Amino acid sequence: HRRKTGIIHSLTGKSRHVLQSSFPVPSRNGNRIGSIIRDISSQVQIETERDALIAELQSKNTELEQFTRTVSHDLKAPLITIKGFLGLLENDIATGKLDLVKKDIHRITSAADNMQLLLDKLLELSRVGRVVNPPQEVAFDSIVQAAIASVQ
C-alpha cells in the first residue's frame, strides 16, 4: 500500500486536494496496480481553518498573559502604598504625632481609592462586547425622534 496526497486541477480551473491510495491487485496474469483517489478538499479546508483558529487562540493567550501581568503590577502599587503607610501610621500613633496621623490616613485613603478605580476599570473592561441589557422592541419613530432631539 502506498498513499500520496496532491492537488489536481480540473478543466474549469478548479483545484481539489486528493489522497491517492495504490495497492497491488492479484490477477491471472500477475499483479496489477489498483488505485483509489479520494477528494479530501473539505478536510484540508477544515484543517487550515483549525490551524488559523489555533494560531489566533495562541495570540490571544499571549495578549491575556501580558494583560494579566500588567494588571497585577498596577494593583500591587496601591497595596504597597497602603502597607507602607499603615506602618508609618502605627509609628505616628505610638509617638503621638497626630498631624502625621492625618496625612498617613489621607495617603492610605488615596491609595485605596486608586485601587478601587483600577478595579472598576477592570470590571468595565471585562464587560466590553457583552450585552448588558436584554434586547427589547422599540418603535422606530421614537428612535428617530430621539435622534432629532439630540441633534437640535
mmCIF file of C-alpha atoms in Angstrom:
data_model
loop_
_atom_site.group_PDB
_atom_site.id
_atom_site.type_symbol
_atom_site.label_atom_id
_atom_site.label_comp_id
_atom_site.label_asym_id
_atom_site.label_seq_id
_atom_site.Cartn_x
_atom_site.Cartn_y
_atom_site.Cartn_z
ATOM 1 C CA HIS A 1 0.000 0.000 0.000
ATOM 2 C CA ARG A 2 1.179 3.458 -0.883
ATOM 3 C CA ARG A 3 -0.538 6.762 -0.118
ATOM 4 C CA LYS A 4 0.139 10.113 -1.668
ATOM 5 C CA THR A 5 -1.588 13.493 -1.390
ATOM 6 C CA GLY A 6 -1.683 16.084 -4.097
ATOM 7 C CA ILE A 7 -3.661 18.714 -5.905
ATOM 8 C CA ILE A 8 -5.461 18.131 -9.169
ATOM 9 C CA HIS A 9 -6.819 20.810 -11.488
ATOM 10 C CA SER A 10 -9.987 20.410 -13.496
ATOM 11 C CA LEU A 11 -10.534 21.778 -16.972
ATOM 12 C CA THR A 12 -12.574 24.585 -15.417
ATOM 13 C CA GLY A 13 -9.524 25.620 -13.378
ATOM 14 C CA LYS A 14 -10.879 24.434 -10.051
ATOM 15 C CA SER A 15 -8.287 22.831 -7.752
ATOM 16 C CA ARG A 16 -9.061 19.872 -5.484
ATOM 17 C CA HIS A 17 -6.955 18.182 -2.817
ATOM 18 C CA VAL A 18 -6.845 14.423 -3.259
ATOM 19 C CA LEU A 19 -5.487 11.356 -1.492
ATOM 20 C CA GLN A 20 -4.390 8.551 -3.789
ATOM 21 C CA SER A 21 -4.004 5.043 -2.382
ATOM 22 C CA SER A 22 -2.238 2.490 -4.604
ATOM 23 C CA PHE A 23 -2.107 -1.244 -3.914
ATOM 24 C CA PRO A 24 -1.293 -4.491 -5.720
ATOM 25 C CA VAL A 25 -4.216 -6.426 -7.205
ATOM 26 C CA PRO A 26 -3.528 -10.117 -7.906
ATOM 27 C CA SER A 27 -4.769 -11.362 -11.247
ATOM 28 C CA ARG A 28 -4.232 -14.397 -13.518
ATOM 29 C CA ASN A 29 -1.573 -12.525 -15.496
ATOM 30 C CA GLY A 30 0.325 -11.378 -12.415
ATOM 31 C CA ASN A 31 -0.085 -8.405 -10.146
ATOM 32 C CA ARG A 32 -1.628 -5.223 -11.343
ATOM 33 C CA ILE A 33 -1.850 -1.912 -9.593
ATOM 34 C CA GLY A 34 -5.165 -0.709 -8.179
ATOM 35 C CA SER A 35 -5.718 2.860 -7.133
ATOM 36 C CA ILE A 36 -8.375 4.792 -5.255
ATOM 37 C CA ILE A 37 -8.490 8.574 -5.416
ATOM 38 C CA ARG A 38 -10.425 10.393 -2.705
ATOM 39 C CA ASP A 39 -11.309 14.091 -2.678
ATOM 40 C CA ILE A 40 -10.085 15.468 0.674
ATOM 41 C CA SER A 41 -10.568 19.163 -0.132
ATOM 42 C CA SER A 42 -13.100 19.749 2.647
ATOM 43 C CA GLN A 43 -10.822 18.012 5.167
ATOM 44 C CA VAL A 44 -7.859 20.166 4.092
ATOM 45 C CA GLN A 45 -10.014 23.300 4.353
ATOM 46 C CA ILE A 46 -11.156 22.315 7.854
ATOM 47 C CA GLU A 47 -7.563 21.638 8.930
ATOM 48 C CA THR A 48 -6.454 25.002 7.533
ATOM 49 C CA GLU A 49 -9.245 26.804 9.382
ATOM 50 C CA ARG A 50 -8.424 24.869 12.572
ATOM 51 C CA ASP A 51 -4.749 25.849 12.296
ATOM 52 C CA ALA A 52 -5.714 29.503 11.826
ATOM 53 C CA LEU A 53 -8.007 29.369 14.874
ATOM 54 C CA ILE A 54 -5.274 27.738 16.972
ATOM 55 C CA ALA A 55 -2.809 30.445 15.935
ATOM 56 C CA GLU A 56 -5.357 33.153 16.808
ATOM 57 C CA LEU A 57 -6.045 31.498 20.167
ATOM 58 C CA GLN A 58 -2.328 31.329 20.952
ATOM 59 C CA SER A 59 -2.004 35.015 20.097
ATOM 60 C CA LYS A 60 -4.968 35.891 22.332
ATOM 61 C CA ASN A 61 -3.493 33.812 25.171
ATOM 62 C CA THR A 62 -0.209 35.711 24.860
ATOM 63 C CA GLU A 63 -2.101 39.020 24.984
ATOM 64 C CA LEU A 64 -4.062 37.814 28.015
ATOM 65 C CA GLU A 65 -0.891 36.779 29.849
ATOM 66 C CA GLN A 66 0.676 40.183 29.164
ATOM 67 C CA PHE A 67 -2.501 41.951 30.286
ATOM 68 C CA THR A 68 -2.611 39.873 33.490
ATOM 69 C CA ARG A 69 0.993 40.786 34.324
ATOM 70 C CA THR A 70 0.266 44.490 33.765
ATOM 71 C CA VAL A 71 -2.921 44.452 35.857
ATOM 72 C CA SER A 72 -1.193 42.527 38.634
ATOM 73 C CA HIS A 73 1.608 45.103 38.722
ATOM 74 C CA ASP A 74 -0.821 48.041 38.663
ATOM 75 C CA LEU A 75 -2.874 46.586 41.518
ATOM 76 C CA LYS A 76 0.191 45.880 43.667
ATOM 77 C CA ALA A 77 1.277 49.539 43.698
ATOM 78 C CA PRO A 78 -1.657 50.790 45.855
ATOM 79 C CA LEU A 79 -1.273 47.809 48.187
ATOM 80 C CA ILE A 80 2.391 48.575 48.731
ATOM 81 C CA THR A 81 1.479 52.188 49.480
ATOM 82 C CA ILE A 82 -1.241 51.131 51.942
ATOM 83 C CA LYS A 83 1.038 48.692 53.749
ATOM 84 C CA GLY A 84 3.856 51.236 53.936
ATOM 85 C CA PHE A 85 1.661 53.981 55.368
ATOM 86 C CA LEU A 86 -0.005 51.596 57.818
ATOM 87 C CA GLY A 87 3.459 51.054 59.326
ATOM 88 C CA LEU A 88 4.024 54.817 59.482
ATOM 89 C CA LEU A 89 0.518 55.328 60.885
ATOM 90 C CA GLU A 90 1.191 52.834 63.662
ATOM 91 C CA ASN A 91 4.500 54.568 64.480
ATOM 92 C CA ASP A 92 2.951 58.064 64.380
ATOM 93 C CA ILE A 93 0.110 56.971 66.701
ATOM 94 C CA ALA A 94 2.607 55.436 69.115
ATOM 95 C CA THR A 95 4.646 58.658 69.218
ATOM 96 C CA GLY A 96 1.554 60.901 69.408
ATOM 97 C CA LYS A 97 2.210 62.796 66.142
ATOM 98 C CA LEU A 98 -1.441 63.495 65.264
ATOM 99 C CA ASP A 99 -0.636 65.848 62.360
ATOM 100 C CA LEU A 100 1.270 62.997 60.663
ATOM 101 C CA VAL A 101 -1.519 60.523 61.501
ATOM 102 C CA LYS A 102 -3.950 62.618 59.435
ATOM 103 C CA LYS A 103 -1.502 62.675 56.493
ATOM 104 C CA ASP A 104 -0.970 58.907 56.766
ATOM 105 C CA ILE A 105 -4.729 58.281 56.753
ATOM 106 C CA HIS A 106 -5.127 60.591 53.744
ATOM 107 C CA ARG A 107 -2.447 58.692 51.784
ATOM 108 C CA ILE A 108 -3.931 55.305 52.716
ATOM 109 C CA THR A 109 -7.378 56.504 51.631
ATOM 110 C CA SER A 110 -5.952 57.857 48.380
ATOM 111 C CA ALA A 111 -4.218 54.539 47.619
ATOM 112 C CA ALA A 112 -7.433 52.608 48.405
ATOM 113 C CA ASP A 113 -9.402 54.940 46.099
ATOM 114 C CA ASN A 114 -6.808 54.388 43.368
ATOM 115 C CA MET A 115 -7.159 50.614 43.754
ATOM 116 C CA GLN A 116 -10.966 50.912 43.618
ATOM 117 C CA LEU A 117 -10.685 52.943 40.411
ATOM 118 C CA LEU A 118 -8.399 50.330 38.858
ATOM 119 C CA LEU A 119 -10.793 47.521 39.829
ATOM 120 C CA ASP A 120 -13.796 49.444 38.458
ATOM 121 C CA LYS A 121 -11.998 49.967 35.135
ATOM 122 C CA LEU A 122 -11.041 46.295 35.045
ATOM 123 C CA LEU A 123 -14.666 45.258 35.585
ATOM 124 C CA GLU A 124 -15.793 47.721 32.912
ATOM 125 C CA LEU A 125 -13.259 46.256 30.515
ATOM 126 C CA SER A 126 -14.493 42.728 31.237
ATOM 127 C CA ARG A 127 -17.976 43.785 30.123
ATOM 128 C CA VAL A 128 -16.840 45.066 26.706
ATOM 129 C CA GLY A 129 -18.623 43.186 23.957
ATOM 130 C CA ARG A 130 -21.237 41.739 26.292
ATOM 131 C CA VAL A 131 -24.859 42.743 26.099
ATOM 132 C CA VAL A 132 -25.670 44.309 29.450
ATOM 133 C CA ASN A 133 -29.417 44.661 28.936
ATOM 134 C CA PRO A 134 -31.574 42.124 27.117
ATOM 135 C CA PRO A 135 -32.773 43.264 23.689
ATOM 136 C CA GLN A 136 -36.201 44.862 23.539
ATOM 137 C CA GLU A 137 -38.509 46.077 20.827
ATOM 138 C CA VAL A 138 -38.508 49.828 20.257
ATOM 139 C CA ALA A 139 -40.680 51.752 17.862
ATOM 140 C CA PHE A 140 -38.580 53.173 15.035
ATOM 141 C CA ASP A 141 -40.269 56.581 15.193
ATOM 142 C CA SER A 142 -39.189 57.004 18.840
ATOM 143 C CA ILE A 143 -35.565 56.378 17.777
ATOM 144 C CA VAL A 144 -35.908 58.982 15.014
ATOM 145 C CA GLN A 145 -37.499 61.499 17.423
ATOM 146 C CA ALA A 146 -34.695 60.933 19.956
ATOM 147 C CA ALA A 147 -32.064 61.447 17.218
ATOM 148 C CA ILE A 148 -33.723 64.660 16.036
ATOM 149 C CA ALA A 149 -33.931 65.958 19.619
ATOM 150 C CA SER A 150 -30.288 65.082 20.175
ATOM 151 C CA VAL A 151 -29.197 66.952 17.049
ATOM 152 C CA GLN A 152 -31.282 70.016 17.934
#
